[in-house]
């Protein structure tokens, strides 16, 4: 997929002896919040689809905290799921189109279903995965005619260097 990781990350997650645990994973687009939720909630719309309510963690929310922490939602990337979770949750475990027909919501809905079944969600603040992203880098001349480098992802400027 599009993640990078240390070779021992799975062993470190297994050491925790919890049902669901994931490392920290940054999003692929600015402002690069973590794929981890302070709030993860769904509400039914009149048409039967779901409204997804969330609040992502930022690096500044975690600061110097370390160790294993309970959270409201985790990324699917790097997620360690113990066998008993698969036994409790009903197949299909990953569902698409419940929020909108053209959106893949499988990770958030899986976490929601796990929480509804009574499982706690844990994040290991000492482990992380990298998240690769293609970036368009352009060399250009600034207002003073000097060469500079501009990077854009998803149409958003992510930095200027000289």
XYZ file of N, CA, C and O in Angstrom, residues 21-137:
468
model
N -5.224 -2.182 18.138
C -4.206 -1.161 18.387
C -3.561 -0.788 17.061
O -3.410 -1.619 16.167
N -3.213 0.490 16.935
C -2.572 0.982 15.708
C -1.481 1.982 16.064
O -1.533 2.645 17.109
N -0.497 2.108 15.181
C 0.509 3.156 15.338
C -0.050 4.495 14.867
O -1.142 4.556 14.311
N 0.706 5.547 15.081
C 0.336 6.863 14.567
C 0.598 6.905 13.061
O 1.625 6.428 12.590
N -0.349 7.472 12.321
C -0.226 7.581 10.869
C -0.661 8.987 10.462
O -1.795 9.387 10.736
N 0.216 9.757 9.799
C -0.205 11.077 9.324
C -1.053 10.959 8.062
O -0.903 10.020 7.277
N -1.952 11.904 7.877
C -2.714 11.966 6.624
C -1.774 12.323 5.481
O -0.688 12.858 5.710
N -2.216 12.077 4.257
C -1.391 12.340 3.077
C -1.537 13.757 2.553
O -0.919 14.099 1.549
N -2.351 14.563 3.159
C -2.582 15.904 2.621
C -2.577 16.930 3.760
O -2.812 16.587 4.907
N -2.272 18.189 3.413
C -2.205 19.240 4.441
C -3.520 19.378 5.178
O -4.575 19.168 4.567
N -3.525 19.684 6.440
C -2.386 20.038 7.292
C -1.702 18.838 7.953
O -1.032 18.980 8.964
N -1.828 17.646 7.402
C -1.145 16.445 7.868
C -1.509 16.065 9.301
O -0.661 15.699 10.107
N -2.806 16.169 9.614
C -3.280 15.663 10.905
C -3.059 14.159 10.954
O -2.727 13.539 9.955
N -3.273 13.578 12.119
C -3.141 12.133 12.251
C -4.435 11.442 11.845
O -5.522 11.988 12.039
N -4.330 10.237 11.308
C -5.507 9.438 10.998
C -5.880 8.734 12.311
O -5.611 7.560 12.521
N -6.433 9.517 13.214
C -6.820 9.047 14.542
C -7.841 10.059 15.061
O -7.668 11.260 14.878
N -8.884 9.560 15.695
C -10.009 10.418 16.000
C -10.209 10.668 17.485
O -10.204 9.747 18.289
N -10.437 11.942 17.825
C -10.879 12.324 19.175
C -12.369 12.043 19.310
O -12.864 11.769 20.380
N -13.070 12.178 18.203
C -14.511 11.926 18.135
C -14.758 11.081 16.899
O -14.207 11.328 15.838
N -15.581 10.051 17.057
C -15.980 9.220 15.929
C -17.424 8.833 16.176
O -17.728 8.086 17.099
N -18.311 9.422 15.382
C -19.737 9.213 15.606
C -20.465 9.233 14.267
O -20.081 9.950 13.352
N -21.499 8.451 14.183
C -22.345 8.419 13.001
C -23.775 8.701 13.420
O -24.216 8.263 14.482
N -24.497 9.403 12.565
C -25.927 9.648 12.787
C -26.677 9.292 11.511
O -26.168 9.484 10.407
N -27.887 8.810 11.655
C -28.707 8.440 10.497
C -29.357 9.663 9.874
O -29.895 10.514 10.583
N -29.312 9.741 8.554
C -30.040 10.754 7.794
C -31.422 10.198 7.485
O -31.635 8.982 7.523
N -32.375 11.069 7.139
C -33.710 10.593 6.779
C -33.720 9.589 5.620
O -34.563 8.709 5.568
N -32.741 9.705 4.696
C -32.703 8.783 3.544
C -32.035 7.448 3.870
O -31.868 6.593 3.008
N -31.623 7.262 5.135
C -31.006 6.005 5.553
C -29.496 5.998 5.499
O -28.859 5.097 6.035
N -28.880 6.998 4.846
C -27.421 7.074 4.828
C -26.942 7.640 6.177
O -27.741 8.063 7.005
N -25.644 7.627 6.352
C -25.070 8.063 7.620
C -24.341 9.392 7.477
O -23.745 9.673 6.438
N -24.369 10.175 8.529
C -23.565 11.387 8.633
C -22.394 11.041 9.541
O -22.584 10.512 10.636
N -21.191 11.316 9.074
C -19.974 11.014 9.821
C -19.508 12.275 10.541
O -19.286 13.302 9.921
N -19.383 12.195 11.849
C -18.875 13.303 12.656
C -17.536 12.887 13.227
O -17.422 11.815 13.823
N -16.520 13.717 13.049
C -15.205 13.344 13.564
C -14.404 14.574 13.912
O -14.717 15.687 13.505
N -13.371 14.318 14.682
C -12.391 15.341 15.005
C -11.043 14.638 15.058
O -10.849 13.731 15.870
N -10.152 14.998 14.147
C -8.846 14.357 14.055
C -7.875 14.895 15.100
O -7.923 16.068 15.459
N -6.957 14.051 15.524
C -5.844 14.491 16.361
C -4.831 15.218 15.498
O -4.596 14.863 14.347
N -4.225 16.230 16.083
C -3.097 16.923 15.489
C -1.864 16.536 16.289
O -1.988 16.122 17.443
N -0.691 16.675 15.705
C 0.531 16.361 16.453
C 0.605 17.170 17.739
O 1.020 16.668 18.779
N 0.153 18.413 17.687
C 0.205 19.270 18.872
C -0.732 18.779 19.975
O -0.523 19.094 21.146
N -1.762 17.999 19.641
C -2.651 17.439 20.662
C -1.931 16.394 21.508
O -2.256 16.195 22.673
N -0.965 15.714 20.915
C -0.251 14.646 21.608
C 0.980 15.176 22.317
O 1.291 14.761 23.439
N 1.673 16.112 21.690
C 2.850 16.703 22.314
C 3.869 15.656 22.714
O 4.285 14.833 21.908
N 4.240 15.632 23.994
C 5.263 14.713 24.502
C 4.673 13.429 25.087
O 5.405 12.624 25.656
N 3.355 13.227 24.959
C 2.748 12.004 25.504
C 3.335 10.774 24.810
O 3.629 10.809 23.625
N 3.478 9.701 25.554
C 4.022 8.458 25.031
C 3.143 7.292 25.463
O 2.221 7.460 26.259
N 3.442 6.126 24.931
C 2.791 4.904 25.389
C 1.471 4.612 24.711
O 1.117 5.183 23.684
N 0.728 3.718 25.337
C -0.549 3.250 24.827
C -1.664 4.154 25.344
O -1.758 4.386 26.548
N -2.509 4.649 24.450
C -3.598 5.571 24.822
C -4.894 5.143 24.156
O -4.910 4.773 22.982
N -5.993 5.232 24.916
C -7.305 4.918 24.360
C -7.774 6.105 23.524
O -7.660 7.254 23.941
N -8.303 5.798 22.323
C -8.798 6.833 21.412
C -10.179 6.420 20.899
O -10.633 5.304 21.141
N -10.826 7.312 20.173
C -12.172 7.052 19.657
C -12.171 6.392 18.288
O -13.158 5.779 17.891
N -11.093 6.536 17.540
C -11.021 5.936 16.214
C -9.588 5.830 15.756
O -8.748 6.656 16.123
N -9.302 4.793 14.961
C -7.947 4.489 14.502
C -7.906 4.398 12.986
O -8.932 4.193 12.344
N -6.698 4.456 12.426
C -6.573 4.192 10.998
C -6.622 2.687 10.748
O -6.349 1.886 11.646
N -6.965 2.303 9.554
C -6.875 0.893 9.178
C -5.419 0.544 8.878
O -5.000 -0.594 9.070
N -4.640 1.506 8.450
C -3.230 1.279 8.146
C -2.482 0.898 9.423
O -2.514 1.617 10.412
N -1.843 -0.244 9.406
C -1.067 -0.686 10.559
C -1.900 -1.233 11.704
O -1.369 -1.544 12.759
N -3.188 -1.346 11.506
C -4.078 -1.782 12.573
C -3.865 -3.262 12.894
O -3.918 -4.105 12.004
N -3.627 -3.553 14.168
C -3.531 -4.929 14.629
C -4.876 -5.311 15.232
O -5.360 -4.638 16.144
N -5.488 -6.352 14.686
C -6.800 -6.812 15.136
C -6.649 -8.253 15.616
O -6.253 -9.129 14.846
N -6.959 -8.495 16.882
C -6.882 -9.852 17.437
C -8.029 -10.710 16.894
O -9.094 -10.209 16.520
N -7.830 -12.011 16.897
C -8.789 -12.948 16.330
C -10.173 -12.839 16.957
O -11.187 -12.965 16.265
N -10.246 -12.579 18.257
C -11.562 -12.520 18.908
C -12.431 -11.385 18.363
O -13.654 -11.480 18.384
N -11.825 -10.323 17.839
C -12.601 -9.226 17.246
C -13.312 -9.737 15.990
O -14.502 -9.484 15.794
N -12.602 -10.471 15.143
C -13.192 -11.021 13.927
C -14.340 -11.969 14.262
O -15.327 -12.040 13.535
N -14.210 -12.687 15.374
C -15.249 -13.644 15.767
C -16.516 -12.944 16.243
O -17.620 -13.446 16.036
N -16.358 -11.781 16.882
C -17.512 -11.049 17.427
C -18.218 -10.230 16.342
O -19.448 -10.226 16.273
N -17.455 -9.539 15.519
C -18.059 -8.702 14.474
C -18.562 -9.572 13.329
O -18.012 -10.616 13.025
N -19.595 -9.138 12.716
C -20.220 -9.896 11.626
C -19.556 -9.589 10.282
O -19.256 -8.444 9.972
N -19.382 -10.625 9.490
C -18.890 -10.485 8.125
C -20.038 -9.961 7.251
O -21.162 -10.419 7.426
N -19.835 -8.951 6.399
C -18.559 -8.385 6.012
C -18.045 -7.373 7.047
O -18.813 -6.559 7.566
N -16.769 -7.454 7.342
C -16.192 -6.566 8.356
C -15.997 -5.162 7.811
O -16.123 -4.195 8.547
N -15.658 -5.061 6.538
C -15.419 -3.752 5.937
C -16.525 -3.470 4.931
O -16.763 -4.254 4.024
N -17.200 -2.339 5.129
C -18.364 -1.985 4.316
C -18.109 -0.653 3.623
O -17.519 0.239 4.205
N -18.586 -0.530 2.414
C -18.447 0.727 1.675
C -19.828 1.246 1.306
O -20.796 0.494 1.240
N -19.901 2.561 1.076
C -21.131 3.170 0.591
C -22.184 3.453 1.643
O -23.284 3.862 1.303
N -21.881 3.291 2.913
C -22.891 3.563 3.939
C -22.982 5.052 4.255
O -24.006 5.505 4.738
N -21.922 5.800 4.012
C -21.968 7.243 4.236
C -22.357 7.934 2.941
O -23.227 8.778 2.916
N -21.691 7.573 1.855
C -22.082 8.055 0.535
C -21.688 6.981 -0.473
O -20.715 6.262 -0.252
N -22.429 6.873 -1.567
C -22.180 5.785 -2.515
C -20.794 5.808 -3.140
O -20.284 4.789 -3.551
N -20.180 6.987 -3.215
C -18.884 7.085 -3.878
C -17.721 7.275 -2.912
O -16.643 7.652 -3.304
N -17.928 7.011 -1.626
C -16.867 7.178 -0.641
C -16.562 5.845 0.029
O -17.452 5.099 0.403
N -15.270 5.569 0.164
C -14.853 4.354 0.866
C -14.720 4.716 2.340
O -13.861 5.485 2.728
N -15.605 4.170 3.152
C -15.679 4.517 4.576
C -15.329 3.327 5.451
O -15.652 3.306 6.619
N -14.696 2.325 4.879
C -14.541 1.066 5.583
C -13.788 1.174 6.899
O -14.154 0.524 7.873
N -12.756 1.996 6.984
C -11.993 2.069 8.233
C -12.816 2.689 9.365
O -12.902 2.133 10.464
N -13.462 3.799 9.083
C -14.252 4.466 10.132
C -15.431 3.610 10.566
O -15.735 3.511 11.759
N -16.085 2.969 9.628
C -17.227 2.126 9.977
C -16.792 0.878 10.730
O -17.486 0.421 11.638
N -15.644 0.320 10.386
C -15.119 -0.827 11.136
C -14.859 -0.430 12.585
O -15.207 -1.157 13.523
N -14.246 0.736 12.799
C -13.976 1.211 14.171
C -15.284 1.434 14.925
O -15.402 1.090 16.102
N -16.250 2.026 14.247
C -17.553 2.280 14.872
C -18.204 0.963 15.281
O -18.696 0.818 16.396
N -18.201 -0.018 14.387
C -18.784 -1.323 14.701
C -18.054 -1.989 15.863
O -18.683 -2.586 16.736
N -16.734 -1.876 15.884
C -15.952 -2.464 16.983
C -16.298 -1.787 18.314
O -16.469 -2.461 19.338
N -16.414 -0.476 18.295
C -16.793 0.245 19.529
C -18.189 -0.167 19.982
O -18.420 -0.386 21.181
N -19.120 -0.280 19.038
C -20.487 -0.669 19.388
C -20.535 -2.081 19.966
O -21.416 -2.396 20.760
N -19.579 -2.930 19.587
C -19.504 -4.294 20.106
C -18.768 -4.361 21.446
O -18.619 -5.438 22.013
N -18.302 -3.189 21.942
C -17.674 -3.144 23.258
C -16.158 -3.183 23.275
O -15.551 -3.252 24.345
N -15.534 -3.099 22.114
C -14.077 -3.116 22.067
C -13.516 -1.711 22.269
O -14.069 -0.737 21.768
N -12.397 -1.633 22.988
C -11.671 -0.376 23.130
C -10.685 -0.250 21.977
O -10.183 -1.253 21.450
N -10.413 0.977 21.570
C -9.479 1.276 20.492
C -8.256 1.949 21.107
O -8.388 2.935 21.831
N -7.075 1.420 20.788
C -5.840 1.897 21.386
C -4.865 2.379 20.320
O -4.738 1.765 19.264
N -4.159 3.457 20.633
C -3.092 3.967 19.768
C -1.780 3.865 20.531
O -1.721 4.174 21.725
N -0.752 3.421 19.844
C 0.590 3.376 20.417
C 1.308 4.652 19.998
O 1.691 4.798 18.833
N 1.462 5.570 20.944
C 2.063 6.867 20.648
C 3.574 6.777 20.413
O 4.210 7.777 20.096
N 4.147 5.592 20.554
C 5.588 5.420 20.331
C 5.892 4.751 18.990
O 7.054 4.615 18.616
N 4.856 4.325 18.276
C 5.038 3.664 16.978
C 4.360 4.513 15.905
O 3.347 5.147 16.166
N 4.930 4.490 14.716
C 4.314 5.254 13.624
C 4.573 4.577 12.292
O 5.494 3.777 12.151
N 3.717 4.907 11.350
C 3.898 4.514 9.954
C 4.074 5.786 9.146
O 3.451 6.804 9.446
N 4.888 5.721 8.120
C 4.965 6.820 7.180
C 3.822 6.691 6.187
O 3.278 5.610 5.984
N 3.434 7.795 5.575
C 2.353 7.789 4.602
C 2.882 8.452 3.338
O 3.091 9.661 3.307
N 3.122 7.669 2.305
C 3.701 8.202 1.074
C 2.658 8.987 0.284
O 1.481 8.668 0.311
N 3.150 10.005 -0.400
C 2.257 10.830 -1.212
C 3.043 11.410 -2.364
O 4.158 11.878 -2.205
N 2.450 11.396 -3.530
C 3.071 12.028 -4.682
C 2.891 13.538 -4.558
O 1.814 14.019 -4.229
N 3.964 14.246 -4.821
C 3.928 15.703 -4.726
C 4.436 16.288 -6.038
O 5.387 15.774 -6.623
N 3.807 17.318 -6.499
C 4.240 18.019 -7.688
C 5.208 19.117 -7.262
O 4.807 20.069 -6.583
N 6.475 18.968 -7.622
C 7.486 19.976 -7.306
C 7.808 20.753 -8.571
O 8.083 20.168 -9.622
